mmCIF file of C-alpha atoms in Angstrom:
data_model
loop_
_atom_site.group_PDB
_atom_site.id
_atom_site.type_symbol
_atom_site.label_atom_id
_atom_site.label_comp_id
_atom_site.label_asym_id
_atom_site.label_seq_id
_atom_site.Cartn_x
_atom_site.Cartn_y
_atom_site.Cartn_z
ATOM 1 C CA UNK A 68 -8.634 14.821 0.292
ATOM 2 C CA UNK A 69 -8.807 11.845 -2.182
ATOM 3 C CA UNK A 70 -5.857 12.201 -4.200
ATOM 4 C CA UNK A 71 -5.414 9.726 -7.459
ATOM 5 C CA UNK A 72 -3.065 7.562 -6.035
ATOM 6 C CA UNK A 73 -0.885 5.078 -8.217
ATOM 7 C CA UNK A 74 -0.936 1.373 -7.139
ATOM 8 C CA UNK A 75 2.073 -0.552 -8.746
ATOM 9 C CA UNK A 76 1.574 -4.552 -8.568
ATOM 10 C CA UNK A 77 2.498 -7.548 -10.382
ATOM 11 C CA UNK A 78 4.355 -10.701 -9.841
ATOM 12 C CA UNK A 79 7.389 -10.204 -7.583
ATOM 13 C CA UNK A 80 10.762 -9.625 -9.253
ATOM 14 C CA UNK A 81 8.829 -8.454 -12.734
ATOM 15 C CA UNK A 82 10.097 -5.159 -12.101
ATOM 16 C CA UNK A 83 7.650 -3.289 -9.619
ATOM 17 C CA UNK A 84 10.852 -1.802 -7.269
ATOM 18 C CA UNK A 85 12.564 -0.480 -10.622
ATOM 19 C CA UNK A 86 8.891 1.361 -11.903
ATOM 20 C CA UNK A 87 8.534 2.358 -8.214
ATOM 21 C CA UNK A 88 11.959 4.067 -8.370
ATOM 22 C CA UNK A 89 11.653 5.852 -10.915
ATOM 23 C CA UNK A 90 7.955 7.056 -10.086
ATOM 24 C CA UNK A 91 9.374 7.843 -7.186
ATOM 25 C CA UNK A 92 11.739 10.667 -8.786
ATOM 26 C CA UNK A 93 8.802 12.499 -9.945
ATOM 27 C CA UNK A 94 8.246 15.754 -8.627
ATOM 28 C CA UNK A 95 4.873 15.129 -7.700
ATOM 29 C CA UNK A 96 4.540 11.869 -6.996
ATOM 30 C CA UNK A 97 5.562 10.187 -3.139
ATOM 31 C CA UNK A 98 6.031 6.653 -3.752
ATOM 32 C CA UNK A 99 6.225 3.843 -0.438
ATOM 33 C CA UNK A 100 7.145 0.420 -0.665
ATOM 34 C CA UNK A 101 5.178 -2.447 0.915
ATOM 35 C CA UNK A 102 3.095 -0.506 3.246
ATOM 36 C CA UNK A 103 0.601 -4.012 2.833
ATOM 37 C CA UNK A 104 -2.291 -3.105 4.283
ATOM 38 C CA UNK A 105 -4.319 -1.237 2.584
ATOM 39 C CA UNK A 106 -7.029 -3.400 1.460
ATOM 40 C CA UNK A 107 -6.816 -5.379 4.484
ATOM 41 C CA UNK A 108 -7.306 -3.190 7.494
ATOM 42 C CA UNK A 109 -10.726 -1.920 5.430
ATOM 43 C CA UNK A 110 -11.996 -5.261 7.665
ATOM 44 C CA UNK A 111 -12.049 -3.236 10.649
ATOM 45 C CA UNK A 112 -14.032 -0.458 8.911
ATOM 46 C CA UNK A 113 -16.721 -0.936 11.413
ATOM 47 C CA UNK A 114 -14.526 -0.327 14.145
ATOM 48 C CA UNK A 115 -12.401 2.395 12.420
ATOM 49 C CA UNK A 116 -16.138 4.282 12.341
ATOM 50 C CA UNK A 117 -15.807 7.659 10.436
ATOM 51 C CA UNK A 118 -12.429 8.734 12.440
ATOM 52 C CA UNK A 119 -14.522 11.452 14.217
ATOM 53 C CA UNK A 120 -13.480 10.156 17.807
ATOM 54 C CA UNK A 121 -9.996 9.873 19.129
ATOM 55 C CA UNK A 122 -10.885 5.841 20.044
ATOM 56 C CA UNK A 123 -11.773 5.566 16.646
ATOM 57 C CA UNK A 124 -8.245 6.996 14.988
ATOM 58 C CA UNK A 125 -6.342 5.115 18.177
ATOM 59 C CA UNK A 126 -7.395 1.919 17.043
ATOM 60 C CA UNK A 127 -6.844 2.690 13.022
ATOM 61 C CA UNK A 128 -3.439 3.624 14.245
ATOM 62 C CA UNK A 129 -2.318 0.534 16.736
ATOM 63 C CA UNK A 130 -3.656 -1.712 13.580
ATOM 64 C CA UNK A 131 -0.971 0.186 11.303
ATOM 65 C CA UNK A 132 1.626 -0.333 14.244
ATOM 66 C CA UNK A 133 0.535 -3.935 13.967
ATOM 67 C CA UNK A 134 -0.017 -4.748 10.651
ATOM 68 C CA UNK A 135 3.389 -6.855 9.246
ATOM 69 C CA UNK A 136 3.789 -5.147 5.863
ATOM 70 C CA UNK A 137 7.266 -6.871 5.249
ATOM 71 C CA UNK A 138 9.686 -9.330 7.745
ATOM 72 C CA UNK A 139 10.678 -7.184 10.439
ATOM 73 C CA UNK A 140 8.660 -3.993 9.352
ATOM 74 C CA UNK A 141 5.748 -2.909 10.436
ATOM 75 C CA UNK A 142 2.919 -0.576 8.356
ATOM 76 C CA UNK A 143 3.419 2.210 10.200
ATOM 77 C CA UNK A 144 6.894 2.142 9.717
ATOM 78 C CA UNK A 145 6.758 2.474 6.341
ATOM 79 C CA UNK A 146 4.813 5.269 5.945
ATOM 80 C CA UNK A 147 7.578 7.642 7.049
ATOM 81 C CA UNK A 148 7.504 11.146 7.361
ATOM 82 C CA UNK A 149 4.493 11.006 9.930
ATOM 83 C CA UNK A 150 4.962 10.229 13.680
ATOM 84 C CA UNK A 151 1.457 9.055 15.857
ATOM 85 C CA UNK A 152 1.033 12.768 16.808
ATOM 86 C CA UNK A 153 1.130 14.020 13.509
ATOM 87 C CA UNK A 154 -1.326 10.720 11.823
ATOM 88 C CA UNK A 155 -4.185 11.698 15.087
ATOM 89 C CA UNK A 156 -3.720 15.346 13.827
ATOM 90 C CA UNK A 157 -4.126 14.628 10.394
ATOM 91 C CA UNK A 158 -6.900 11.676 10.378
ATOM 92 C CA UNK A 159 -9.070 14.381 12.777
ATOM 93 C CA UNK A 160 -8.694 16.859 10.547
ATOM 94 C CA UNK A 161 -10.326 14.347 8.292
ATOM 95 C CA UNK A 162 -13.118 13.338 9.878
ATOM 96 C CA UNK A 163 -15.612 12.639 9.147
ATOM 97 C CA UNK A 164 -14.356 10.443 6.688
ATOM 98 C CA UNK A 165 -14.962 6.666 5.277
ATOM 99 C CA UNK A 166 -11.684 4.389 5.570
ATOM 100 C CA UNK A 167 -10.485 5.777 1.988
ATOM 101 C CA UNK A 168 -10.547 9.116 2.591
ATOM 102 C CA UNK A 169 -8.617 8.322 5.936
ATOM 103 C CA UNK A 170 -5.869 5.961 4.235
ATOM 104 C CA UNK A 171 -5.855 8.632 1.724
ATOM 105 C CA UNK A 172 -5.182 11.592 3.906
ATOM 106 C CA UNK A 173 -2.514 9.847 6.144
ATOM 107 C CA UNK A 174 -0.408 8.726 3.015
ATOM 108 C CA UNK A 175 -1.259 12.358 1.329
ATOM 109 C CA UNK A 176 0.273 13.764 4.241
ATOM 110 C CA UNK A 177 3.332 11.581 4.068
ATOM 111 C CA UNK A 178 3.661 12.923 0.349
ATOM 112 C CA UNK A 179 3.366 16.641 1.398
ATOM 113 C CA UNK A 180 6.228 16.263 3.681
ATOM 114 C CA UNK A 181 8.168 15.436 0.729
ATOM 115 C CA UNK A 182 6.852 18.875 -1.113
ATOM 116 C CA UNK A 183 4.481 15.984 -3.223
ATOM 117 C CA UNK A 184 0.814 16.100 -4.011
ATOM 118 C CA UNK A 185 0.493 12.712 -4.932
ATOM 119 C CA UNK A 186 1.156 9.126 -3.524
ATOM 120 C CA UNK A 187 1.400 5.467 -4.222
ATOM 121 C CA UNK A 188 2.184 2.492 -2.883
ATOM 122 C CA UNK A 189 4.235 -0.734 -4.389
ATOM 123 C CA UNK A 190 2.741 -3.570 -3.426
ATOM 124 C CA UNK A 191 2.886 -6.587 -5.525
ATOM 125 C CA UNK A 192 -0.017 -8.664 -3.568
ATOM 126 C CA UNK A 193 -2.104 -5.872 -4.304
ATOM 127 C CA UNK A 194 -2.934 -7.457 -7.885
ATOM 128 C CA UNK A 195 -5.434 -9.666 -5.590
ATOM 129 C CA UNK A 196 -7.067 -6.850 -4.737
ATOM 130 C CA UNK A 197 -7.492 -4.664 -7.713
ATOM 131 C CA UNK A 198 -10.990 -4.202 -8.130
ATOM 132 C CA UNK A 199 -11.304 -3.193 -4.341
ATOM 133 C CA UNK A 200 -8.715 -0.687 -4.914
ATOM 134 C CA UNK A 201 -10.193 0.953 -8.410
ATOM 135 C CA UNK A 202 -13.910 0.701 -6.474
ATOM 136 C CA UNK A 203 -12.243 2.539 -2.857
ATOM 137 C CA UNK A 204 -9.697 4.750 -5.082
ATOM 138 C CA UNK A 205 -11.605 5.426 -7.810
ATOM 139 C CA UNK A 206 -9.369 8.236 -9.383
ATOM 140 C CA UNK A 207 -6.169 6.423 -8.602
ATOM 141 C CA UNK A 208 -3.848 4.404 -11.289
ATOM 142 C CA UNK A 209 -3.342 0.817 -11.379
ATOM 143 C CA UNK A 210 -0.231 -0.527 -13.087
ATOM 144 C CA UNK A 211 -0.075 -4.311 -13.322
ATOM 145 C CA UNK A 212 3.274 -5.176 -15.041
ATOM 146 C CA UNK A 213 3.495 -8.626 -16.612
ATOM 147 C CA UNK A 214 7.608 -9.336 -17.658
ATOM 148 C CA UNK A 215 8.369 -12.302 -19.607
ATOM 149 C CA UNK A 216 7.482 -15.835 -17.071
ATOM 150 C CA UNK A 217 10.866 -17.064 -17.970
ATOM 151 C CA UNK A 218 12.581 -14.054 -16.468
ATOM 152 C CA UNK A 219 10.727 -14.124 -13.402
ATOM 153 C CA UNK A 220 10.519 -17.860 -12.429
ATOM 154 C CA UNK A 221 14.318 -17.644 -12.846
ATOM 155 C CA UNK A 222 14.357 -14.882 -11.055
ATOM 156 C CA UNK A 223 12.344 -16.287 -8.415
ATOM 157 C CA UNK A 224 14.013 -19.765 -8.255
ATOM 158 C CA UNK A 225 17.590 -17.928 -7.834
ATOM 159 C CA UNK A 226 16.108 -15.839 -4.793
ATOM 160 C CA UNK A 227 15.197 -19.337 -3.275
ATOM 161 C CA UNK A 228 11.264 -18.551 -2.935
ATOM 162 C CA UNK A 229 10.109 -21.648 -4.699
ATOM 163 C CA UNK A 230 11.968 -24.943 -4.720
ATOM 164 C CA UNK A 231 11.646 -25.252 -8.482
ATOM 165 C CA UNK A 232 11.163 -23.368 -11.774
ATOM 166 C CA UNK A 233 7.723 -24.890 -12.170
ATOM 167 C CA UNK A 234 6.804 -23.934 -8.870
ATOM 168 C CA UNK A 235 8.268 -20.051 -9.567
ATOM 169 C CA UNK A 236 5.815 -20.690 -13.223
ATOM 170 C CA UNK A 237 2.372 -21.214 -11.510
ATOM 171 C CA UNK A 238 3.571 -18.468 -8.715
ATOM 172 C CA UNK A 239 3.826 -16.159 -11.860
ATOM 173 C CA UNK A 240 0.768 -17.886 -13.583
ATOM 174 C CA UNK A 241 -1.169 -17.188 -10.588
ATOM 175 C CA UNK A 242 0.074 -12.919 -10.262
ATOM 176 C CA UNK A 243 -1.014 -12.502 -13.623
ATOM 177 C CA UNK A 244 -4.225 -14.808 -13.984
ATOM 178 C CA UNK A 245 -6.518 -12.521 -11.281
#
């Protein structure tokens, strides 16, 4: 496995479910929305082991079912087009593997159920994480878009996230100063 996934992330409402859209058209390319957890569950790495026994994949797979990607959803969830039966299969055909390759190969298979050999994930946190993902992904694409502040802390003070345009401002300075 190791595909060259594409990792879309910015500040919220600058545009990353619009780019995800339309990536999401391609022909090749799978795109999910808020899966979360990628860089986070790499925390249990230890535990997760190199997938090789079924304890280790169990546990890799109740953290998915667990992980909160967005209100109401949960990680698994969001990577549709695989049921538990079909992520065991697919992270033990894996093995041995590092938590990459297995992240990689679950979401891989998710794209090939769509007739797609690539996949990505839009995820605005994620620009917290970048260098994590370019180091664990290393043939993957990053896009980081950056829309005008004004736009977005309108944007966001209009979807009632922050009580205040200046509050929406440093929520945007802070997205795009990592």
């Amino acid at each position: 496995y190791m595909n060259s996934p594409v990792f879309v992330t910015g500040c919220d409402r600058s545009g990353t479910s619009l780019l995800t859209l339309m990536l999401d058209r391609s022909s090749s390319l799978r795109m999910f929305f808020e899966v979360g957890c990628v860089p986070h569950l790499v925390s249990s790495e230890e535990e997760y082991g190199d997938f090789s026994e079924s304890q280790q994949r169990w546990y890799f797979i109740r953290d998915l079912q667990r992980w909160e990607a967005t209100s109401g959803a949960f990680a698994f969830d969001k990577i549709d087009g695989v049921s538990e039966d079909e992520a065991e299969k697919v992270l033990r055909e894996a093995a041995p593997v590092e938590y990459p390759g297995a992240v990689d190969a679950l979401f891989s298979a998710a794209a090939e159920r769509d007739d797609k050999t690539r996949w990505g994930e839009k995820m605005p946190e994620y620009v917290f994480h970048v260098e994590w993902l370019a180091s664990a992904f290393p043939k993957s694409d990053i896009v980081h878009i950056i829309r005008d502040p004004r736009d977005v802390a309108a944007s966001i003070h209009r979807a009632g996230w922050k009580p205040s345009i200046g509050a929406a401002a440093a929520f945007w300075k802070k997205r795009v100063s990592v």
